[in-house]
mmCIF file with all atom_site columns, C-alpha atoms in Angstrom:
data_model
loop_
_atom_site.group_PDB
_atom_site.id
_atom_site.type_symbol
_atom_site.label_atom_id
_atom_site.label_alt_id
_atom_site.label_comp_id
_atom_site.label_asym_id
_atom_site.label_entity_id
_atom_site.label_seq_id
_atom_site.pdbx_PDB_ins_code
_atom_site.Cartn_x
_atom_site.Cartn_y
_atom_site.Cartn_z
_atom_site.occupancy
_atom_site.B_iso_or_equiv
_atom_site.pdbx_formal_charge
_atom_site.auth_seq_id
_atom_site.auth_comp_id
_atom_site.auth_asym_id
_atom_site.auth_atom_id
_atom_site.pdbx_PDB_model_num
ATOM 1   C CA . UNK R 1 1   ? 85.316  58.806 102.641 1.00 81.00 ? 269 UNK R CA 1
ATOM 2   C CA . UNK R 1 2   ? 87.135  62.340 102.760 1.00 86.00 ? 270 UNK R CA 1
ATOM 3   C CA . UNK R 1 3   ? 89.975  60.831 104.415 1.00 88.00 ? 271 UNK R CA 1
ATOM 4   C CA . UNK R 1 4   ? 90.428  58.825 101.563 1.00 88.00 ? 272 UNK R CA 1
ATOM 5   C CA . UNK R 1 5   ? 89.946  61.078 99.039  1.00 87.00 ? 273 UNK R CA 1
ATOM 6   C CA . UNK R 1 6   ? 91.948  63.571 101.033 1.00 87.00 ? 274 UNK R CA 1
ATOM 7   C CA . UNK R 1 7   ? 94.976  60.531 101.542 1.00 88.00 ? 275 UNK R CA 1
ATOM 8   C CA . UNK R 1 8   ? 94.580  59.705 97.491  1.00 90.00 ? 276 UNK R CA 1
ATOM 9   C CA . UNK R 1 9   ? 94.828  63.695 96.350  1.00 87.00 ? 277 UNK R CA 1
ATOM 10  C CA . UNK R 1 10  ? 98.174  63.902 98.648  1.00 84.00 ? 278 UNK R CA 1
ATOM 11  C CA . UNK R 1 11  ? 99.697  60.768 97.631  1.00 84.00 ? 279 UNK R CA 1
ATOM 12  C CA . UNK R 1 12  ? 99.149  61.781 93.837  1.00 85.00 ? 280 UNK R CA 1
ATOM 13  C CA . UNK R 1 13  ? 100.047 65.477 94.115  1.00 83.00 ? 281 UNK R CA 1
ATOM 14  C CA . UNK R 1 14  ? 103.733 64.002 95.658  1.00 85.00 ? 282 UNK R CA 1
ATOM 15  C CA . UNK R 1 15  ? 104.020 61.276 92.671  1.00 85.00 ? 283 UNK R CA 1
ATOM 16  C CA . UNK R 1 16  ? 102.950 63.856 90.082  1.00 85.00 ? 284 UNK R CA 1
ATOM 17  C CA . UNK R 1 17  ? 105.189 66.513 90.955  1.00 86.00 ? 285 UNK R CA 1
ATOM 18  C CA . UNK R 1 18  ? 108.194 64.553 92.139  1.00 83.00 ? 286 UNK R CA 1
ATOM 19  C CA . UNK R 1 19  ? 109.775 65.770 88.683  1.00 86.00 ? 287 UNK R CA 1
ATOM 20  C CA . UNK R 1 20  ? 109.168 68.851 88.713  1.00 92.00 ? 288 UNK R CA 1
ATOM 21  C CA . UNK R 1 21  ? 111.331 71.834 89.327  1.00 92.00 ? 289 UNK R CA 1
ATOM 22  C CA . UNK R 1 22  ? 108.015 73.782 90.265  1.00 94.00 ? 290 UNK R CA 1
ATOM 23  C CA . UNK R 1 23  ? 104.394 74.132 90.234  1.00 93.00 ? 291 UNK R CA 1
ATOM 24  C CA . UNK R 1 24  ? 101.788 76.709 90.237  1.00 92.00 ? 292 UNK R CA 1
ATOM 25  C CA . UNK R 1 25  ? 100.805 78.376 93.752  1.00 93.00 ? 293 UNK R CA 1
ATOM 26  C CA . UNK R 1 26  ? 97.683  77.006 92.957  1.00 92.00 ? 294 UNK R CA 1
ATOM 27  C CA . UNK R 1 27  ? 97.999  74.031 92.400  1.00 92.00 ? 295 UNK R CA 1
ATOM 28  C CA . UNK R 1 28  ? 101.056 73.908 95.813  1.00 94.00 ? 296 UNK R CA 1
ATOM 29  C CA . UNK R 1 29  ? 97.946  75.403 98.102  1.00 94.00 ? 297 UNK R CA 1
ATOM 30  C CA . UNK R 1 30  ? 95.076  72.773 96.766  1.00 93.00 ? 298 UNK R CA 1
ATOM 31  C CA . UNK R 1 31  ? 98.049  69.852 97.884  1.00 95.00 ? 299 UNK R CA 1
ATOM 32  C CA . UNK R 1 32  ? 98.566  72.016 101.249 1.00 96.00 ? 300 UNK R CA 1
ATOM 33  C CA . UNK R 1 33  ? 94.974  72.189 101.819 1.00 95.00 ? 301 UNK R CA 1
ATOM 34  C CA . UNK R 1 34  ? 94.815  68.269 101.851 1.00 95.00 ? 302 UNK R CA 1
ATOM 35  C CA . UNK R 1 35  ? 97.709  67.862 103.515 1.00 95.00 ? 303 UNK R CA 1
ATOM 36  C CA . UNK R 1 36  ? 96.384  70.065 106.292 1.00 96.00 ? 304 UNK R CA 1
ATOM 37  C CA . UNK R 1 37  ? 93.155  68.384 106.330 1.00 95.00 ? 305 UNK R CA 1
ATOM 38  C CA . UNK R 1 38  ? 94.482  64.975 106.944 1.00 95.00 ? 306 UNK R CA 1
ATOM 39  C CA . UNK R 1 39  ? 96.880  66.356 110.117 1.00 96.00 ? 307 UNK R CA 1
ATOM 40  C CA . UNK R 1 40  ? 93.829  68.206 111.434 1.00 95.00 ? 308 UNK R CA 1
ATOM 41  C CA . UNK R 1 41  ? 92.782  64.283 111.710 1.00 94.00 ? 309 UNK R CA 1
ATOM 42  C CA . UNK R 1 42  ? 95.398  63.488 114.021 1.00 93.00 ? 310 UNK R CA 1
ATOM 43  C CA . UNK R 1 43  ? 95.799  66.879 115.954 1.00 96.00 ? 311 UNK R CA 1
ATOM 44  C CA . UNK R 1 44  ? 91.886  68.384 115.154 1.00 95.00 ? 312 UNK R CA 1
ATOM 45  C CA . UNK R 1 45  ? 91.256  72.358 116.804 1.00 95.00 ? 313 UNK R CA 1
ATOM 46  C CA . UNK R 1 46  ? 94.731  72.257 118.191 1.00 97.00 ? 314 UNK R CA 1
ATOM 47  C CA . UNK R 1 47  ? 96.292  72.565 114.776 1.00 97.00 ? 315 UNK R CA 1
ATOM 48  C CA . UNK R 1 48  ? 94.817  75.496 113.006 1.00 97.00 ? 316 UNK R CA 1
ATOM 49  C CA . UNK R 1 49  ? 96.216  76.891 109.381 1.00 97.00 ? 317 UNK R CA 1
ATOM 50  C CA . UNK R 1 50  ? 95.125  79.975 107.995 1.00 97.00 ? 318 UNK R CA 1
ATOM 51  C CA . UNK R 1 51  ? 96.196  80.486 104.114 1.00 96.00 ? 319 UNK R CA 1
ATOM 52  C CA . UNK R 1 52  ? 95.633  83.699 102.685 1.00 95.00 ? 320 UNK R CA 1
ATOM 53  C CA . UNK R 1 53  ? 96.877  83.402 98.875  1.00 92.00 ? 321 UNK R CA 1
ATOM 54  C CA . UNK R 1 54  ? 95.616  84.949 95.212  1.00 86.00 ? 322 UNK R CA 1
ATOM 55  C CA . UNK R 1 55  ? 93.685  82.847 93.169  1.00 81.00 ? 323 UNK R CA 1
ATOM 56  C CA . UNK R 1 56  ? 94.917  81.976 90.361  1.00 82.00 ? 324 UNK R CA 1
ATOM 57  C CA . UNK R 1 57  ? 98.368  83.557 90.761  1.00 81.00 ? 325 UNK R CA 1
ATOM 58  C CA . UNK R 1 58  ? 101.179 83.455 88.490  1.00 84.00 ? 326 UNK R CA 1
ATOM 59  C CA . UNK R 1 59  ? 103.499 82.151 91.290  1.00 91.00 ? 327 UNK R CA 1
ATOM 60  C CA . UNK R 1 60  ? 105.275 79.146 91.153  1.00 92.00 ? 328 UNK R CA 1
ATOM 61  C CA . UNK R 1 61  ? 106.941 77.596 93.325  1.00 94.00 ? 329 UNK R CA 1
ATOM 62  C CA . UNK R 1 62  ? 109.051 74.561 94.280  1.00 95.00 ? 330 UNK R CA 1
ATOM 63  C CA . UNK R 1 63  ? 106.478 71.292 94.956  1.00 95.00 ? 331 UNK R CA 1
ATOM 64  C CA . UNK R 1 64  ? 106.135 70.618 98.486  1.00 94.00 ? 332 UNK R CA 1
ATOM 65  C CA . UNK R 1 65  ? 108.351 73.587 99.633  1.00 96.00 ? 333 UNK R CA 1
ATOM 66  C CA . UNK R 1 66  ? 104.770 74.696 102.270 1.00 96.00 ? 334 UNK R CA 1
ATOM 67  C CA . UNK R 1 67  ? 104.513 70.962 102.934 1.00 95.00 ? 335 UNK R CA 1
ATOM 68  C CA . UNK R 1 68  ? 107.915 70.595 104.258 1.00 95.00 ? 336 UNK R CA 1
ATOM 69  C CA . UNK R 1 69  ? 107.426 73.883 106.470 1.00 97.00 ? 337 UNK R CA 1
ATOM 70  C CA . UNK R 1 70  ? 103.706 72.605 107.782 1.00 97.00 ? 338 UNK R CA 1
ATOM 71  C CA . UNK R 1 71  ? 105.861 69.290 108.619 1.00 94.00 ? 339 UNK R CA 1
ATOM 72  C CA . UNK R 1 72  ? 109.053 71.212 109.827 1.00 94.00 ? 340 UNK R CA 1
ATOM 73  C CA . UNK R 1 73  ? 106.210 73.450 111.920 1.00 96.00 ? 341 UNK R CA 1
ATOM 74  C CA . UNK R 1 74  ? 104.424 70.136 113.481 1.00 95.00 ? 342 UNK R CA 1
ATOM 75  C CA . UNK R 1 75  ? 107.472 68.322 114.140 1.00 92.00 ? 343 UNK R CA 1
ATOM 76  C CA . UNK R 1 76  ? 109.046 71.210 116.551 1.00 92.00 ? 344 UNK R CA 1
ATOM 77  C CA . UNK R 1 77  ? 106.463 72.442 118.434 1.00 94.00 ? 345 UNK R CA 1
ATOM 78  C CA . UNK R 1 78  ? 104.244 71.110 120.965 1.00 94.00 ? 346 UNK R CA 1
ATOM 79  C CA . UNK R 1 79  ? 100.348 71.025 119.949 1.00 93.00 ? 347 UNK R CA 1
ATOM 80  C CA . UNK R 1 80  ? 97.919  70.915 122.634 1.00 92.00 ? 348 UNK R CA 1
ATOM 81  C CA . UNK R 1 81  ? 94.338  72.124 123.230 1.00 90.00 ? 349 UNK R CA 1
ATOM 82  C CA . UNK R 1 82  ? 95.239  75.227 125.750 1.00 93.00 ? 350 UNK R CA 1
ATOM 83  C CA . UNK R 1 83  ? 98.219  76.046 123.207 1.00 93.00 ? 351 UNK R CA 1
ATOM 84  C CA . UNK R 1 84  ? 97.250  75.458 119.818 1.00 96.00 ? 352 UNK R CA 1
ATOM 85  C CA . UNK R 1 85  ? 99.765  75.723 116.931 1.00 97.00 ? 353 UNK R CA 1
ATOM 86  C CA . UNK R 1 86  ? 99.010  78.448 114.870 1.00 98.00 ? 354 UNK R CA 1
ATOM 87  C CA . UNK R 1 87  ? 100.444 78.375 111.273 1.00 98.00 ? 355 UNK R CA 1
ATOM 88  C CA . UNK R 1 88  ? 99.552  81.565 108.747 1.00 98.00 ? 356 UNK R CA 1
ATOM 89  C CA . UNK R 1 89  ? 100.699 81.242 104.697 1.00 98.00 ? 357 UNK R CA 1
ATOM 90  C CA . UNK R 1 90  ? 100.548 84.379 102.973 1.00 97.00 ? 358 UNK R CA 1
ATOM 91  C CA . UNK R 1 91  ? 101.904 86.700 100.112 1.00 95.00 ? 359 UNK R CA 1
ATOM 92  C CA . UNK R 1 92  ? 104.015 89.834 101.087 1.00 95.00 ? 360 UNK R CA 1
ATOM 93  C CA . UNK R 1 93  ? 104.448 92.412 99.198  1.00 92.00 ? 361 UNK R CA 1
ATOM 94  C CA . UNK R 1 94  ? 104.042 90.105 96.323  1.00 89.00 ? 362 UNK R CA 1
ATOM 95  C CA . UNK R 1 95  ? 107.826 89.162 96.962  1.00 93.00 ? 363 UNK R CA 1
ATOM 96  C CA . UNK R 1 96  ? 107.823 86.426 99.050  1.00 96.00 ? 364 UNK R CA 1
ATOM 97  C CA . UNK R 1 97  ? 105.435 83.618 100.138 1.00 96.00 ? 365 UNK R CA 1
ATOM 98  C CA . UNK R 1 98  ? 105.023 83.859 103.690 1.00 98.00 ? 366 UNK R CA 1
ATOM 99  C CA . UNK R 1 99  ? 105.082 80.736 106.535 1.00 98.00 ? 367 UNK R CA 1
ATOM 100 C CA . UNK R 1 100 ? 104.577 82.043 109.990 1.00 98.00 ? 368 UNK R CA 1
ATOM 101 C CA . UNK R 1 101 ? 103.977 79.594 113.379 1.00 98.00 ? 369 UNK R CA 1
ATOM 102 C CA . UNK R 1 102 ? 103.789 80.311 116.836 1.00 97.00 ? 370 UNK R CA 1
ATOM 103 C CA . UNK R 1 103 ? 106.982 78.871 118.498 1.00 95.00 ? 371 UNK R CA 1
ATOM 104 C CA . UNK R 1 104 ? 106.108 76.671 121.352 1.00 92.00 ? 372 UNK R CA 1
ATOM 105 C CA . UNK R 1 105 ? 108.965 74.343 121.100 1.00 89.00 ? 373 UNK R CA 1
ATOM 106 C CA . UNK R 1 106 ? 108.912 70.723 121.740 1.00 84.00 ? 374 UNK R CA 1
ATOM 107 C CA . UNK R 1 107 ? 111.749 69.542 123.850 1.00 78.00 ? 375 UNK R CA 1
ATOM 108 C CA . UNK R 1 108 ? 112.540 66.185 122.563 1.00 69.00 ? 376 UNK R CA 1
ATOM 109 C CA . UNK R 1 109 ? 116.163 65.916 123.585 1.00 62.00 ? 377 UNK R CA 1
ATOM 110 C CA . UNK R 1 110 ? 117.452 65.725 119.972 1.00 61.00 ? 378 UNK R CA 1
ATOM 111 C CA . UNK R 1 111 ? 118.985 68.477 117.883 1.00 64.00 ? 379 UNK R CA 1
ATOM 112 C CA . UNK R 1 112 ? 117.353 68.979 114.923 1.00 68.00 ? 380 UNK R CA 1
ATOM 113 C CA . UNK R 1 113 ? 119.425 68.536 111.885 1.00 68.00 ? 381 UNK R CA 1
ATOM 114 C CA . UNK R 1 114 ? 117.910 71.441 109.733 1.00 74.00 ? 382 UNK R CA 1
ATOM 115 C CA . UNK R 1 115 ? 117.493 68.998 106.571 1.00 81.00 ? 383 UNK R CA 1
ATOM 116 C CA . UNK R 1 116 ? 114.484 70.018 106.019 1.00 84.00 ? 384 UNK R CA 1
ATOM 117 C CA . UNK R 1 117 ? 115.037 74.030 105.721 1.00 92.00 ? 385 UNK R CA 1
ATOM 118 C CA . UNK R 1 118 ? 118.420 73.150 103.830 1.00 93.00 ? 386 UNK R CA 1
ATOM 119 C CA . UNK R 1 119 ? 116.817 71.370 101.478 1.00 92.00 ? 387 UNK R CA 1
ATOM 120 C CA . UNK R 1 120 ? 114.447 74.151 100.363 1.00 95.00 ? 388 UNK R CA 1
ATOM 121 C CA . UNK R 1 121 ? 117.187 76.767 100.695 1.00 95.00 ? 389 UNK R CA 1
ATOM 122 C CA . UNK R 1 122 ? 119.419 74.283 97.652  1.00 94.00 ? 390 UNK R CA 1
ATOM 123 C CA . UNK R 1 123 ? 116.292 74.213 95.595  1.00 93.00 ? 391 UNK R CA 1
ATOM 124 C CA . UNK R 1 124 ? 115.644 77.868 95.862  1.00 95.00 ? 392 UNK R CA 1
ATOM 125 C CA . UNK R 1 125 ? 119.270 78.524 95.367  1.00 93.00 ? 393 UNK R CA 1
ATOM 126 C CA . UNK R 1 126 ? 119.632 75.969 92.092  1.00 92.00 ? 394 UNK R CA 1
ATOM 127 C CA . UNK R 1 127 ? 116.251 78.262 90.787  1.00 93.00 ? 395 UNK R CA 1
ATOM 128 C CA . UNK R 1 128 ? 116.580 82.035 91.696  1.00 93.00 ? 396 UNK R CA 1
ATOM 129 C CA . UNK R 1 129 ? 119.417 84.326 93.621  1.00 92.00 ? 397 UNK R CA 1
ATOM 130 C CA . UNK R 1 130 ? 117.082 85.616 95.580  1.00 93.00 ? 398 UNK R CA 1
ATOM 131 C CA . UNK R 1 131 ? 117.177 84.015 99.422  1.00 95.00 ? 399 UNK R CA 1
ATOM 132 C CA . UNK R 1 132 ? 115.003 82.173 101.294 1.00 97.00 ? 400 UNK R CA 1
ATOM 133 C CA . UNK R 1 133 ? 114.575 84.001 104.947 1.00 97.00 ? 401 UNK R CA 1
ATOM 134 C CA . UNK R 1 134 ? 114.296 82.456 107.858 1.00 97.00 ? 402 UNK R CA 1
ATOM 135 C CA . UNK R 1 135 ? 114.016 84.484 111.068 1.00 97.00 ? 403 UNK R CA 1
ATOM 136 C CA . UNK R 1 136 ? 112.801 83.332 115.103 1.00 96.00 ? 404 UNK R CA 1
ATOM 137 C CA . UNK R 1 137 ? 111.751 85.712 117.531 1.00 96.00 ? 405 UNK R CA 1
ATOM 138 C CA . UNK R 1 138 ? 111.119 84.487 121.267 1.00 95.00 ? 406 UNK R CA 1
ATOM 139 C CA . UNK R 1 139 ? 107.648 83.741 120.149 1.00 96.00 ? 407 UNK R CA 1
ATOM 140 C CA . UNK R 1 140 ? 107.454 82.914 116.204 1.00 97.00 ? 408 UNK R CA 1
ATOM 141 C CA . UNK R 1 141 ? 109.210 80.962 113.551 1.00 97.00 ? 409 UNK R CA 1
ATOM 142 C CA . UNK R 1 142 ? 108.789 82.832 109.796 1.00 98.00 ? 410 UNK R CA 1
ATOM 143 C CA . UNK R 1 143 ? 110.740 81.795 106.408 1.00 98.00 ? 411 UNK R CA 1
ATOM 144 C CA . UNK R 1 144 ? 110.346 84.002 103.363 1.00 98.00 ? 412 UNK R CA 1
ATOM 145 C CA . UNK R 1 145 ? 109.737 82.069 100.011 1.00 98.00 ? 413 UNK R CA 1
ATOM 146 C CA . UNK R 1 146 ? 111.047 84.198 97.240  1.00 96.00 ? 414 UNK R CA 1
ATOM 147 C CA . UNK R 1 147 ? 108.273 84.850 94.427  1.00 93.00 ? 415 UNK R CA 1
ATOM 148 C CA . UNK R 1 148 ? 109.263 82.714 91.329  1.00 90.00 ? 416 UNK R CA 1
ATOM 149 C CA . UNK R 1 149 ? 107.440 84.086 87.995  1.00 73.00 ? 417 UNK R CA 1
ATOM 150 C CA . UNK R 1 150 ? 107.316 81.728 85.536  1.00 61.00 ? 418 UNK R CA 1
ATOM 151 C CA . UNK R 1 151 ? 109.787 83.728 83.532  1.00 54.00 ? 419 UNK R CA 1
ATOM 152 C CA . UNK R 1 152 ? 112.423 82.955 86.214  1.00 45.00 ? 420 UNK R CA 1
ATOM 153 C CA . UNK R 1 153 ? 112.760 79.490 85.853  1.00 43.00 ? 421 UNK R CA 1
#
């Protein structure tokens, strides 16, 4: 029944905000939280998420900008009990909204095509100047979200 109710709140979160420019942090993490519950399904202990965001905050931020990095995360990188993939969310320096994962990548063969990140980049771009980070180290994958106030956009 949780599944369910999990699989409805995600499929309505991505119909309701499919017009939107952005949403509240709030409202982004509540969709995450969902989203993550119904890959912990598929992947259980080996996926773990820790989110570590303000109530409440004024943030806003593109819809399904963390969704596409959770995915982005899942896709590239191997999951497996004795190497779980780790993925942290969090607010820095109330600039930027954080998402950090262990690298363990997944050699597939194929190249990624970096759709994904570009596509958040062009929405961040079309909203603020400020721009999105994205750094690797030998052992994790981060991008910076810039903070959008509602004032911004």
């Amino acid at each position: 029944v949780k599944f369910i109710k999990q699989l409805s709140d995600v499929y309505r979160y991505v119909l309701d905000s499919q017009n939107k420019e952005v949403v509240d942090l709030t409202t982004e993490i509540k969709f995450v939280q969902a989203y993550v519950f119904l890959q912990q399904i598929r992947f259980g202990d080996n996926l773990q998420v820790r989110i570590e965001v303000p109530p409440n905050s004024p943030i806003q931020i593109p819809p399904l900008s963390l969704q596409m990095l959770l995915e982005n995360a899942i896709k590239h990188n191997s999951i497996v009990e004795d190497a779980p993939l780790q993925i942290y969310i969090y607010l820095e320096d109330h600039q930027y909204i954080v998402v950090k994962n262990n690298l363990q990548v997944k050699n597939t063969g194929v190249e990624s095509s970096g759709l994904g990140l570009s596509n958040i980049k062009a929405r961040y771009e079309y909203l603020t100047n400020q721009p999105v980070h994205i750094a690797q180290t030998p052992t994790e994958f981060i991008v910076k979200l810039p903070v959008l106030q509602l004032q911004q956009v």
